[in-house]
Every structure is written in structure tokens, then in C-alpha cells.
mmCIF file of C-alpha atoms in Angstrom:
data_model
loop_
_atom_site.group_PDB
_atom_site.id
_atom_site.type_symbol
_atom_site.label_atom_id
_atom_site.label_comp_id
_atom_site.label_asym_id
_atom_site.label_seq_id
_atom_site.Cartn_x
_atom_site.Cartn_y
_atom_site.Cartn_z
ATOM 1 C CA ASP A 1 -32.780 -12.960 37.757
ATOM 2 C CA PHE A 2 -35.114 -15.718 39.843
ATOM 3 C CA LEU A 3 -33.793 -18.370 37.683
ATOM 4 C CA ASN A 4 -30.232 -18.333 38.517
ATOM 5 C CA GLY A 5 -30.875 -17.933 42.407
ATOM 6 C CA THR A 6 -29.106 -14.773 42.723
ATOM 7 C CA PHE A 7 -30.103 -11.034 42.064
ATOM 8 C CA TYR A 8 -26.399 -9.338 40.919
ATOM 9 C CA VAL A 9 -24.784 -8.587 38.011
ATOM 10 C CA ALA A 10 -21.668 -8.620 39.296
ATOM 11 C CA LEU A 11 -20.273 -10.050 43.006
ATOM 12 C CA PRO A 12 -16.583 -9.139 43.241
ATOM 13 C CA PRO A 13 -14.711 -10.948 45.738
ATOM 14 C CA VAL A 14 -14.183 -9.525 49.618
ATOM 15 C CA ASP A 15 -10.542 -8.437 48.680
ATOM 16 C CA ALA A 16 -11.967 -6.370 45.637
ATOM 17 C CA ILE A 17 -14.641 -4.177 47.722
ATOM 18 C CA ALA A 18 -13.499 -0.648 48.733
ATOM 19 C CA GLU A 19 -16.763 0.428 50.578
ATOM 20 C CA PHE A 20 -20.854 -0.572 49.939
ATOM 21 C CA LYS A 21 -24.226 0.117 50.685
ATOM 22 C CA VAL A 22 -26.982 -1.233 51.590
ATOM 23 C CA GLU A 23 -31.088 0.085 51.089
ATOM 24 C CA THR A 24 -34.083 -1.633 52.117
ATOM 25 C CA ALA A 25 -36.757 0.690 51.260
ATOM 26 C CA ASN A 26 -37.114 4.062 49.456
ATOM 27 C CA TYR A 27 -35.277 2.974 46.607
ATOM 28 C CA SER A 28 -34.687 5.152 44.108
ATOM 29 C CA ALA A 29 -35.770 4.610 40.403
ATOM 30 C CA GLU A 30 -32.871 2.722 39.175
ATOM 31 C CA LEU A 31 -32.816 0.237 42.106
ATOM 32 C CA GLY A 32 -36.026 -1.996 41.284
ATOM 33 C CA ARG A 33 -36.804 -5.674 41.973
ATOM 34 C CA ALA A 34 -35.241 -6.009 45.342
ATOM 35 C CA GLY A 35 -37.572 -8.243 47.663
ATOM 36 C CA GLY A 36 -35.525 -7.331 50.447
ATOM 37 C CA ALA A 37 -32.557 -5.154 50.440
ATOM 38 C CA ALA A 38 -30.229 -3.587 47.568
ATOM 39 C CA VAL A 39 -26.788 -3.920 48.101
ATOM 40 C CA ASN A 40 -24.759 -1.333 45.918
ATOM 41 C CA ALA A 41 -20.354 -2.133 46.149
ATOM 42 C CA THR A 42 -17.521 0.114 45.096
ATOM 43 C CA LEU A 43 -14.423 -1.183 43.594
ATOM 44 C CA LYS A 44 -10.928 -0.865 44.708
ATOM 45 C CA SER A 45 -9.187 1.584 42.650
ATOM 46 C CA GLY A 46 -5.291 1.941 42.059
ATOM 47 C CA THR A 47 -2.738 3.659 43.548
ATOM 48 C CA ASN A 48 0.756 5.558 43.177
ATOM 49 C CA ASP A 49 2.182 2.286 45.006
ATOM 50 C CA PHE A 50 1.775 -1.194 44.016
ATOM 51 C CA HIS A 51 -0.214 -3.706 45.895
ATOM 52 C CA GLY A 52 -2.363 -6.567 45.581
ATOM 53 C CA ASN A 53 -3.485 -10.237 47.365
ATOM 54 C CA VAL A 54 -2.967 -13.892 47.012
ATOM 55 C CA TRP A 55 -5.785 -16.128 48.542
ATOM 56 C CA GLU A 56 -6.619 -20.194 48.474
ATOM 57 C CA PHE A 57 -9.988 -21.803 50.630
ATOM 58 C CA LEU A 58 -10.204 -24.543 50.782
ATOM 59 C CA ARG A 59 -12.943 -27.378 52.410
ATOM 60 C CA ASN A 60 -12.530 -31.264 52.090
ATOM 61 C CA ASP A 61 -14.541 -34.089 53.876
ATOM 62 C CA LYS A 62 -11.016 -35.685 54.999
ATOM 63 C CA LEU A 63 -12.022 -32.396 57.482
ATOM 64 C CA ASP A 64 -15.068 -33.061 58.225
ATOM 65 C CA ALA A 65 -17.896 -35.292 60.181
ATOM 66 C CA ASN A 66 -20.626 -37.168 58.432
ATOM 67 C CA ASP A 67 -23.798 -35.679 58.539
ATOM 68 C CA PHE A 68 -26.140 -37.009 61.317
ATOM 69 C CA PHE A 69 -29.158 -38.195 58.321
ATOM 70 C CA ASN A 70 -26.221 -40.027 56.798
ATOM 71 C CA ASN A 71 -25.309 -41.666 59.612
ATOM 72 C CA ALA A 72 -29.210 -42.751 60.983
ATOM 73 C CA ALA A 73 -28.986 -44.820 57.353
ATOM 74 C CA GLY A 74 -25.358 -45.974 57.209
ATOM 75 C CA VAL A 75 -24.279 -44.219 54.501
ATOM 76 C CA GLY A 76 -20.709 -42.855 54.733
ATOM 77 C CA LYS A 77 -19.447 -39.303 53.818
ATOM 78 C CA GLY A 78 -20.395 -37.993 51.110
ATOM 79 C CA GLU A 79 -17.259 -36.266 48.443
ATOM 80 C CA PHE A 80 -16.846 -32.640 49.374
ATOM 81 C CA ARG A 81 -14.288 -30.467 48.071
ATOM 82 C CA GLN A 82 -14.459 -26.324 47.598
ATOM 83 C CA ASN A 83 -11.464 -24.457 45.695
ATOM 84 C CA GLN A 84 -12.135 -20.619 46.248
ATOM 85 C CA PHE A 85 -8.903 -18.608 45.260
ATOM 86 C CA GLY A 86 -7.968 -15.538 43.385
ATOM 87 C CA PHE A 87 -6.173 -12.784 43.519
ATOM 88 C CA THR A 88 -6.098 -8.922 43.620
ATOM 89 C CA ALA A 89 -3.271 -6.357 41.868
ATOM 90 C CA GLY A 90 -3.638 -2.720 41.410
ATOM 91 C CA GLY A 91 -1.094 0.175 40.696
ATOM 92 C CA PRO A 92 -0.211 3.002 38.943
ATOM 93 C CA ILE A 93 0.454 3.401 35.143
ATOM 94 C CA LYS A 94 1.055 6.515 34.950
ATOM 95 C CA ARG A 95 1.442 8.365 38.894
ATOM 96 C CA ASN A 96 -0.154 10.432 39.851
ATOM 97 C CA LYS A 97 -3.012 10.535 36.525
ATOM 98 C CA THR A 98 -3.471 6.774 35.921
ATOM 99 C CA PHE A 99 -4.068 4.141 37.741
ATOM 100 C CA PHE A 100 -5.170 0.037 37.240
ATOM 101 C CA PHE A 101 -6.828 -2.441 39.686
ATOM 102 C CA GLY A 102 -8.085 -6.032 38.529
ATOM 103 C CA ASP A 103 -9.409 -9.258 40.553
ATOM 104 C CA TYR A 104 -9.738 -12.547 39.490
ATOM 105 C CA GLN A 105 -11.566 -15.664 41.477
ATOM 106 C CA GLY A 106 -12.469 -19.054 40.773
ATOM 107 C CA THR A 107 -14.271 -21.531 42.541
ATOM 108 C CA ARG A 108 -14.072 -25.605 41.915
ATOM 109 C CA LEU A 109 -16.661 -27.383 43.968
ATOM 110 C CA GLN A 110 -18.026 -31.367 44.047
ATOM 111 C CA GLN A 111 -20.044 -31.947 46.722
ATOM 112 C CA ALA A 112 -22.295 -34.689 47.736
ATOM 113 C CA LEU A 113 -25.845 -34.125 47.861
ATOM 114 C CA ASN A 114 -28.073 -36.505 50.273
ATOM 115 C CA TYR A 115 -31.348 -37.261 48.529
ATOM 116 C CA ARG A 116 -34.059 -39.547 50.475
ATOM 117 C CA ALA A 117 -36.642 -41.084 48.278
ATOM 118 C CA THR A 118 -39.738 -43.336 47.723
ATOM 119 C CA VAL A 119 -39.121 -46.256 45.523
ATOM 120 C CA PRO A 120 -41.130 -50.093 44.613
ATOM 121 C CA THR A 121 -40.132 -52.314 46.745
ATOM 122 C CA ALA A 122 -38.608 -55.141 45.572
ATOM 123 C CA GLN A 123 -41.601 -57.495 46.225
ATOM 124 C CA THR A 124 -43.805 -55.401 44.028
ATOM 125 C CA ARG A 125 -40.879 -54.883 42.020
ATOM 126 C CA ASN A 126 -39.755 -58.319 41.399
ATOM 127 C CA SER A 127 -44.194 -59.339 40.412
ATOM 128 C CA GLY A 128 -43.994 -57.351 37.723
ATOM 129 C CA TYR A 129 -45.898 -54.390 39.646
ATOM 130 C CA THR A 130 -48.463 -56.927 40.508
ATOM 131 C CA ASP A 131 -48.144 -57.641 44.419
ATOM 132 C CA PHE A 132 -49.070 -54.575 46.230
ATOM 133 C CA SER A 133 -50.020 -55.995 49.534
ATOM 134 C CA PRO A 134 -47.044 -54.374 51.293
ATOM 135 C CA LEU A 135 -49.266 -51.052 51.152
ATOM 136 C CA TYR A 136 -50.643 -52.541 53.739
ATOM 137 C CA SER A 137 -48.026 -51.948 56.433
ATOM 138 C CA GLN A 138 -48.219 -48.646 56.062
ATOM 139 C CA SER A 139 -51.257 -47.768 58.364
ATOM 140 C CA THR A 140 -54.335 -49.744 60.745
ATOM 141 C CA SER A 141 -56.759 -46.880 59.903
ATOM 142 C CA THR A 142 -59.485 -47.721 57.425
ATOM 143 C CA VAL A 143 -61.886 -46.376 54.969
ATOM 144 C CA THR A 144 -65.981 -47.025 54.940
ATOM 145 C CA ASP A 145 -66.863 -46.731 50.971
ATOM 146 C CA PRO A 146 -71.021 -46.192 50.178
ATOM 147 C CA LEU A 147 -71.857 -49.723 50.829
ATOM 148 C CA GLY A 148 -70.802 -49.741 54.395
ATOM 149 C CA ARG A 149 -68.001 -52.088 53.476
ATOM 150 C CA THR A 150 -65.095 -51.620 55.278
ATOM 151 C CA PHE A 151 -61.373 -51.485 53.820
ATOM 152 C CA ARG A 152 -58.302 -50.586 55.194
ATOM 153 C CA VAL A 153 -56.389 -47.693 54.415
ATOM 154 C CA GLY A 154 -53.838 -49.021 50.977
ATOM 155 C CA GLN A 155 -56.641 -51.547 49.297
ATOM 156 C CA ILE A 156 -55.901 -50.555 45.751
ATOM 157 C CA PHE A 157 -59.665 -50.964 43.363
ATOM 158 C CA ASP A 158 -60.082 -52.313 40.702
ATOM 159 C CA PRO A 159 -61.292 -49.682 38.225
ATOM 160 C CA ALA A 160 -63.201 -51.854 35.609
ATOM 161 C CA THR A 161 -65.874 -52.205 38.288
ATOM 162 C CA THR A 162 -66.655 -48.129 39.049
ATOM 163 C CA ARG A 163 -70.224 -47.938 39.521
ATOM 164 C CA ALA A 164 -72.534 -45.677 41.185
ATOM 165 C CA VAL A 165 -74.705 -46.558 43.448
ATOM 166 C CA THR A 166 -78.281 -44.690 45.351
ATOM 167 C CA ALA A 167 -78.804 -44.520 48.846
ATOM 168 C CA GLY A 168 -81.469 -47.429 49.839
ATOM 169 C CA LYS A 169 -81.270 -48.948 47.029
ATOM 170 C CA ILE A 170 -78.946 -52.737 45.731
ATOM 171 C CA ASP A 171 -76.232 -52.160 44.375
ATOM 172 C CA PRO A 172 -77.147 -55.463 42.321
ATOM 173 C CA VAL A 173 -73.133 -56.551 42.024
ATOM 174 C CA THR A 174 -73.067 -57.463 45.584
ATOM 175 C CA GLY A 175 -76.516 -57.345 46.906
ATOM 176 C CA MET A 176 -76.158 -55.348 48.994
ATOM 177 C CA VAL A 177 -78.363 -52.439 50.468
ATOM 178 C CA ALA A 178 -76.637 -48.812 49.771
ATOM 179 C CA ALA A 179 -76.106 -46.954 52.586
ATOM 180 C CA ASN A 180 -74.876 -43.353 51.102
ATOM 181 C CA SER A 181 -75.201 -42.289 47.675
ATOM 182 C CA GLY A 182 -71.948 -42.326 45.452
ATOM 183 C CA TYR A 183 -69.424 -44.439 43.410
ATOM 184 C CA VAL A 184 -67.688 -47.583 44.747
ATOM 185 C CA ARG A 185 -65.326 -49.663 43.413
ATOM 186 C CA ASP A 186 -64.362 -54.018 44.391
ATOM 187 C CA PRO A 187 -61.244 -54.615 45.683
ATOM 188 C CA PHE A 188 -58.111 -55.985 44.371
ATOM 189 C CA PRO A 189 -58.166 -58.903 46.950
ATOM 190 C CA GLY A 190 -55.012 -59.606 48.735
ATOM 191 C CA ASN A 191 -53.559 -56.351 46.525
ATOM 192 C CA LEU A 192 -53.116 -58.420 43.992
ATOM 193 C CA LEU A 193 -53.807 -57.418 40.687
ATOM 194 C CA CYS A 194 -53.203 -60.896 38.946
ATOM 195 C CA PRO A 195 -52.624 -63.279 41.241
ATOM 196 C CA GLY A 196 -51.509 -66.817 39.949
ATOM 197 C CA THR A 197 -52.081 -65.229 36.158
ATOM 198 C CA ALA A 198 -50.939 -63.180 33.469
ATOM 199 C CA CYS A 199 -53.958 -60.628 33.229
ATOM 200 C CA GLY A 200 -52.898 -58.127 30.873
ATOM 201 C CA ARG A 201 -54.109 -55.358 33.310
ATOM 202 C CA ILE A 202 -49.786 -54.049 33.368
ATOM 203 C CA ASP A 203 -49.056 -51.823 30.213
ATOM 204 C CA PRO A 204 -45.513 -53.168 29.351
ATOM 205 C CA ASN A 205 -44.616 -49.346 29.123
ATOM 206 C CA ALA A 206 -45.206 -48.538 32.258
ATOM 207 C CA VAL A 207 -43.339 -51.629 33.521
ATOM 208 C CA LYS A 208 -40.101 -50.347 31.231
ATOM 209 C CA LEU A 209 -41.202 -46.195 33.114
ATOM 210 C CA LEU A 210 -41.050 -48.173 36.376
ATOM 211 C CA ASN A 211 -38.539 -50.179 35.695
ATOM 212 C CA LEU A 212 -36.189 -46.829 35.577
ATOM 213 C CA TYR A 213 -36.324 -46.090 39.238
ATOM 214 C CA PRO A 214 -33.333 -47.956 41.181
ATOM 215 C CA GLN A 215 -33.235 -50.879 43.487
ATOM 216 C CA ALA A 216 -34.943 -50.032 47.051
ATOM 217 C CA ASN A 217 -31.705 -49.845 49.109
ATOM 218 C CA LEU A 218 -32.848 -49.262 52.857
ATOM 219 C CA PRO A 219 -35.799 -51.548 53.968
ATOM 220 C CA GLY A 220 -39.820 -49.773 54.736
ATOM 221 C CA LEU A 221 -42.326 -48.458 51.665
ATOM 222 C CA PHE A 222 -41.526 -44.804 52.586
ATOM 223 C CA ASN A 223 -37.697 -43.082 52.010
ATOM 224 C CA ASN A 224 -36.495 -46.452 51.319
ATOM 225 C CA TYR A 225 -33.861 -45.084 49.141
ATOM 226 C CA VAL A 226 -31.123 -43.077 49.460
ATOM 227 C CA SER A 227 -28.184 -41.224 47.576
ATOM 228 C CA THR A 228 -25.138 -39.192 47.380
ATOM 229 C CA PRO A 229 -24.804 -37.662 44.027
ATOM 230 C CA VAL A 230 -22.076 -35.288 43.839
ATOM 231 C CA GLN A 231 -22.652 -31.763 42.143
ATOM 232 C CA SER A 232 -20.384 -29.924 40.699
ATOM 233 C CA LEU A 233 -19.361 -25.964 40.289
ATOM 234 C CA ASN A 234 -16.739 -24.121 37.541
ATOM 235 C CA ALA A 235 -16.579 -20.552 38.199
ATOM 236 C CA ASN A 236 -14.678 -17.701 37.220
ATOM 237 C CA SER A 237 -15.080 -13.467 37.398
ATOM 238 C CA PHE A 238 -12.995 -11.201 36.912
ATOM 239 C CA ASP A 239 -12.958 -6.804 37.333
ATOM 240 C CA ILE A 240 -10.754 -4.464 35.409
ATOM 241 C CA ARG A 241 -10.773 -0.831 36.240
ATOM 242 C CA ILE A 242 -9.242 2.209 35.064
ATOM 243 C CA ASP A 243 -9.073 5.396 36.754
ATOM 244 C CA GLN A 244 -7.926 8.288 34.802
ATOM 245 C CA ASN A 245 -7.564 12.138 36.948
ATOM 246 C CA PHE A 246 -7.763 14.825 34.128
ATOM 247 C CA SER A 247 -6.967 17.678 37.007
ATOM 248 C CA GLU A 248 -7.993 18.044 40.040
ATOM 249 C CA ARG A 249 -11.381 19.156 38.595
ATOM 250 C CA ASP A 250 -12.257 16.296 36.389
ATOM 251 C CA GLN A 251 -11.306 12.616 37.187
ATOM 252 C CA MET A 252 -12.578 9.823 34.880
ATOM 253 C CA PHE A 253 -13.245 5.548 35.459
ATOM 254 C CA GLY A 254 -13.699 3.109 33.824
ATOM 255 C CA ARG A 255 -15.055 -0.623 34.547
ATOM 256 C CA MET A 256 -15.766 -4.399 33.126
ATOM 257 C CA SER A 257 -16.634 -7.373 35.724
ATOM 258 C CA PHE A 258 -17.063 -10.752 33.814
ATOM 259 C CA THR A 259 -18.728 -14.361 35.233
ATOM 260 C CA ASN A 260 -18.921 -17.365 33.938
ATOM 261 C CA THR A 261 -20.127 -20.297 35.906
ATOM 262 C CA GLY A 262 -21.492 -23.748 34.870
ATOM 263 C CA ARG A 263 -22.966 -26.079 37.154
ATOM 264 C CA PHE A 264 -24.613 -29.103 37.494
ATOM 265 C CA ILE A 265 -27.384 -30.447 40.517
ATOM 266 C CA PRO A 266 -27.753 -34.496 39.806
ATOM 267 C CA GLY A 267 -31.376 -35.496 41.455
ATOM 268 C CA PRO A 268 -32.073 -38.679 43.222
ATOM 269 C CA PHE A 269 -32.037 -41.284 40.892
ATOM 270 C CA PRO A 270 -29.365 -42.377 38.527
ATOM 271 C CA GLY A 271 -30.085 -42.232 34.506
ATOM 272 C CA LEU A 272 -33.409 -41.198 32.704
ATOM 273 C CA ALA A 273 -35.818 -41.490 36.172
ATOM 274 C CA ASP A 274 -33.340 -38.411 37.920
ATOM 275 C CA GLY A 275 -36.075 -37.268 40.010
ATOM 276 C CA GLY A 276 -34.441 -33.582 39.965
ATOM 277 C CA SER A 277 -36.622 -30.251 40.935
ATOM 278 C CA PHE A 278 -36.826 -27.254 39.048
ATOM 279 C CA ASN A 279 -33.461 -26.603 38.988
ATOM 280 C CA ALA A 280 -31.782 -29.082 38.832
ATOM 281 C CA GLY A 281 -29.597 -30.016 36.169
ATOM 282 C CA ASP A 282 -26.962 -28.424 34.040
ATOM 283 C CA GLN A 283 -26.509 -24.837 34.579
ATOM 284 C CA THR A 284 -25.174 -22.479 32.884
ATOM 285 C CA ILE A 285 -24.699 -18.337 33.603
ATOM 286 C CA GLY A 286 -23.502 -15.523 32.014
ATOM 287 C CA THR A 287 -22.875 -12.102 33.099
ATOM 288 C CA ARG A 288 -21.626 -9.199 31.789
ATOM 289 C CA ASN A 289 -21.573 -5.622 33.380
ATOM 290 C CA ALA A 290 -19.279 -2.431 32.354
ATOM 291 C CA ALA A 291 -19.195 1.104 33.671
ATOM 292 C CA LEU A 292 -17.964 4.457 32.804
ATOM 293 C CA SER A 293 -17.922 7.490 34.959
ATOM 294 C CA GLU A 294 -16.987 11.263 34.874
ATOM 295 C CA THR A 295 -17.025 13.203 37.882
ATOM 296 C CA HIS A 296 -16.429 16.882 37.425
ATOM 297 C CA SER A 297 -16.084 19.996 40.083
ATOM 298 C CA PHE A 298 -17.557 23.006 39.389
ATOM 299 C CA SER A 299 -16.910 24.863 42.440
ATOM 300 C CA SER A 300 -16.653 23.611 45.931
ATOM 301 C CA THR A 301 -20.536 23.024 46.339
ATOM 302 C CA LEU A 302 -20.708 22.272 42.966
ATOM 303 C CA VAL A 303 -20.109 18.345 41.701
ATOM 304 C CA ASN A 304 -21.435 16.768 38.877
ATOM 305 C CA SER A 305 -21.112 13.423 38.320
ATOM 306 C CA LEU A 306 -22.621 11.264 35.153
ATOM 307 C CA ARG A 307 -22.498 7.786 34.665
ATOM 308 C CA PHE A 308 -23.437 5.366 31.640
ATOM 309 C CA SER A 309 -23.757 1.349 32.459
ATOM 310 C CA TYR A 310 -24.973 -1.929 30.815
ATOM 311 C CA GLY A 311 -25.327 -5.248 32.190
ATOM 312 C CA ARG A 312 -26.460 -9.010 31.640
ATOM 313 C CA VAL A 313 -27.049 -11.972 32.660
ATOM 314 C CA HIS A 314 -27.787 -14.842 30.489
ATOM 315 C CA THR A 315 -28.882 -18.471 31.883
ATOM 316 C CA LEU A 316 -29.482 -21.886 31.460
ATOM 317 C CA PHE A 317 -31.007 -24.373 32.832
ATOM 318 C CA ALA A 318 -31.739 -27.905 31.047
ATOM 319 C CA PRO A 319 -32.358 -31.212 32.696
ATOM 320 C CA GLY A 320 -29.230 -33.914 32.281
ATOM 321 C CA THR A 321 -30.928 -35.476 29.397
ATOM 322 C CA ALA A 322 -31.855 -32.999 27.600
ATOM 323 C CA SER A 323 -29.856 -33.844 24.494
ATOM 324 C CA GLN A 324 -31.188 -37.584 24.810
ATOM 325 C CA LEU A 325 -33.537 -37.257 21.521
ATOM 326 C CA GLY A 326 -36.188 -40.082 20.461
ATOM 327 C CA ILE A 327 -36.822 -41.113 24.281
ATOM 328 C CA PRO A 328 -40.448 -41.173 24.879
ATOM 329 C CA GLU A 329 -40.867 -43.088 21.567
ATOM 330 C CA GLN A 330 -39.122 -45.796 23.206
ATOM 331 C CA TYR A 331 -41.001 -46.456 25.573
ATOM 332 C CA GLY A 332 -44.536 -45.841 24.170
ATOM 333 C CA ILE A 333 -44.935 -41.868 24.110
ATOM 334 C CA GLN A 334 -46.173 -40.714 21.105
ATOM 335 C CA GLY A 335 -46.415 -37.201 19.812
ATOM 336 C CA ILE A 336 -43.947 -35.194 21.849
ATOM 337 C CA ALA A 337 -42.003 -32.970 19.398
ATOM 338 C CA GLN A 338 -38.540 -33.114 20.611
ATOM 339 C CA SER A 339 -35.221 -31.110 20.292
ATOM 340 C CA GLU A 340 -32.053 -29.805 21.054
ATOM 341 C CA LEU A 341 -32.029 -29.102 24.569
ATOM 342 C CA ASN A 342 -35.687 -30.478 24.869
ATOM 343 C CA GLY A 343 -35.063 -33.998 25.110
ATOM 344 C CA GLY A 344 -35.633 -37.120 27.954
ATOM 345 C CA LEU A 345 -38.325 -37.997 29.058
ATOM 346 C CA PRO A 346 -41.389 -35.954 30.187
ATOM 347 C CA GLN A 347 -42.423 -35.207 33.768
ATOM 348 C CA PHE A 348 -45.147 -37.803 34.734
ATOM 349 C CA SER A 349 -47.513 -36.445 38.001
ATOM 350 C CA LEU A 350 -49.981 -39.212 39.318
ATOM 351 C CA THR A 351 -53.671 -38.077 41.055
ATOM 352 C CA GLY A 352 -56.355 -38.505 42.264
ATOM 353 C CA LEU A 353 -55.118 -41.853 44.146
ATOM 354 C CA SER A 354 -57.475 -41.314 47.162
ATOM 355 C CA PRO A 355 -60.014 -43.872 48.450
#
């Protein structure tokens, strides 16, 4: 199952496994869709004696050093709390005939994620997104247009001045003879879109959207924002197995496995901006697996095993804002149908910005 990031339906704890087998090639028909290896595990059975164990694994940021990149950015340790606990128990229901075995495991996780991202500088933000002069700081390199004009990398051009020029002919706007054929635009002097006056070139809805970005908390033009939002995981699973010895020739067992996992992976930005990847947001993963097996020995050289099994994985991925309806209209974006778990803002991608 690619969506929940795993390829198993039942994953018992280590203390509940009697044996396992790893197959890396030439799978039989029931083991398809495995790109690397297939692992089959056998759950423990009960015996004539009662056995069990209890465990707790703990990880905590109080016992950890800080991340190297956090130290470099002057950011302290993020939160990290992980508890993995559970038990196994097995024994007889009827001695020599009927046995049980069961296990439970729970995982609780609170872990800070380290994000570095790029957001608008304070200078650009405070100008109402009309002052992009900080872009000049990204490089000292230059580019040349078909008119032979040289510009620094980071220069913004006025799209309203787009026009075609032909090699050897005069451009009527600048009076320059074109060195090559192509399209040209005139630059915004100093990367100031509206120097000294309001020009109406900036859509107020675009400003509202850009203001969803948080303030930069690091210097520079790129990777000027660091955050450590906390992801959470709440997982519970159990297995139960019953074995029945009818005779020396006939044995049967039945098993049921259950897993329920809730997880939240935050994006780098707070609020509607989010900025999370495809697998970020709220995740709910539920698995159910059952098996029934009967083994009959016809002779010392002939044994038959008949098995039935059922497996189901149900996965739900949704961004953290999926239940917030009516958001696009607040930012001037019309015509987007929204429903439960299909809310929030649509994704924006900007392309074609090269000079």
C-alpha cells in the first residue's frame, strides 16, 4: 500500500513472532507487488504453561543532543517524546488441546520536524510586494537580451512591455538595433514595481495570499525561515491466536490482527500557508487481517494444509485544513467546489520566471 508508506497488513511486535522467512526473488502467486523482498512471519502459539512479557521503550529529547543544523541556525532542540509499550501472554485453555496467545503494542510519539524554507524578506513584505531589490543580492552574474542589453540576474521585467524584435531591425521603443530575433521586455528600474506611488499593478488578493507566509526569522534571501513544528503519532495494535489440537492428525488455528494508527505531519508554515508535502497532514491508517488454517496428516509422507485469510487496509490522507470550507473565496479564487475533507486552499505553482 503506497499511500500509507508501508507494505504490510499485520505487523506484530518482535516478542510475538515465533519465526519469519524472507523471500527476495521468484515469489509465489500470493506474494505479488513486492519490489524488494517479501517477509512472512509466524505468530507464537500458546503452550501448556503460561508465559508472557511486558515492555516499554522510551526516547526523550532530554536525553538527546541538538540537531547539527539547529545549532548552526541558533535554534534549540525540538520536542521529542516517544513511548513504545506492550505485552504478550499465552497459555492453555484446555491442557494438551486448546491454547491461546495474544499481544498488544501501543506507540505514542511527539517529535519536532526541522524545516528550512524561503519566505519573502521583510523589505519586500513591508513594501506591499513592490520592492524586490533584495533579488539583486542572489548573484553578480548577468544575462543579455536580444537587443544586446545586459541585466543582473534577479532583474524583474514589466510583462506589459513584452514585444517581438527581429535581428538587424530597430526596436521602436528603445531605438536599438536587435542583435537577435526574439521577445524582449523592459526592466523595472531597481526592481521597484511602483517607485514612489501606487500603480495598481499588484492584485490585493495576491498580497493577501503572500501575507500567509510567516515572517522571515533568519537573514538572507534564501532559506531564511526555520521552524520546528511537532508531528504526532498514536498507534494501537493487537493480535490474538487460538490453537486447537483435535488429534495427532488434525490441528487448527485461527488468528486475528488489528491495527489503528492516527498520525499528523505538519508542514513548515503555520495556518493556511501550510507548505506540507504530499504525505503531510492528518493520516488515519486501519488494518484488519484474519487467518484460519487446518492441517491434516494423512501419513508420515503426506500432509495437507488448508488456509483462508482476509486482509484489508484503509488509509485516509488529508491536509490539516481539509475541513475548512470557503477559504478560496476569501482570497478572490472563485469556482472551486469544496466539500468535507476537500477544503482549504488549492496548491499554487509558479513557473516560467527565467529571464
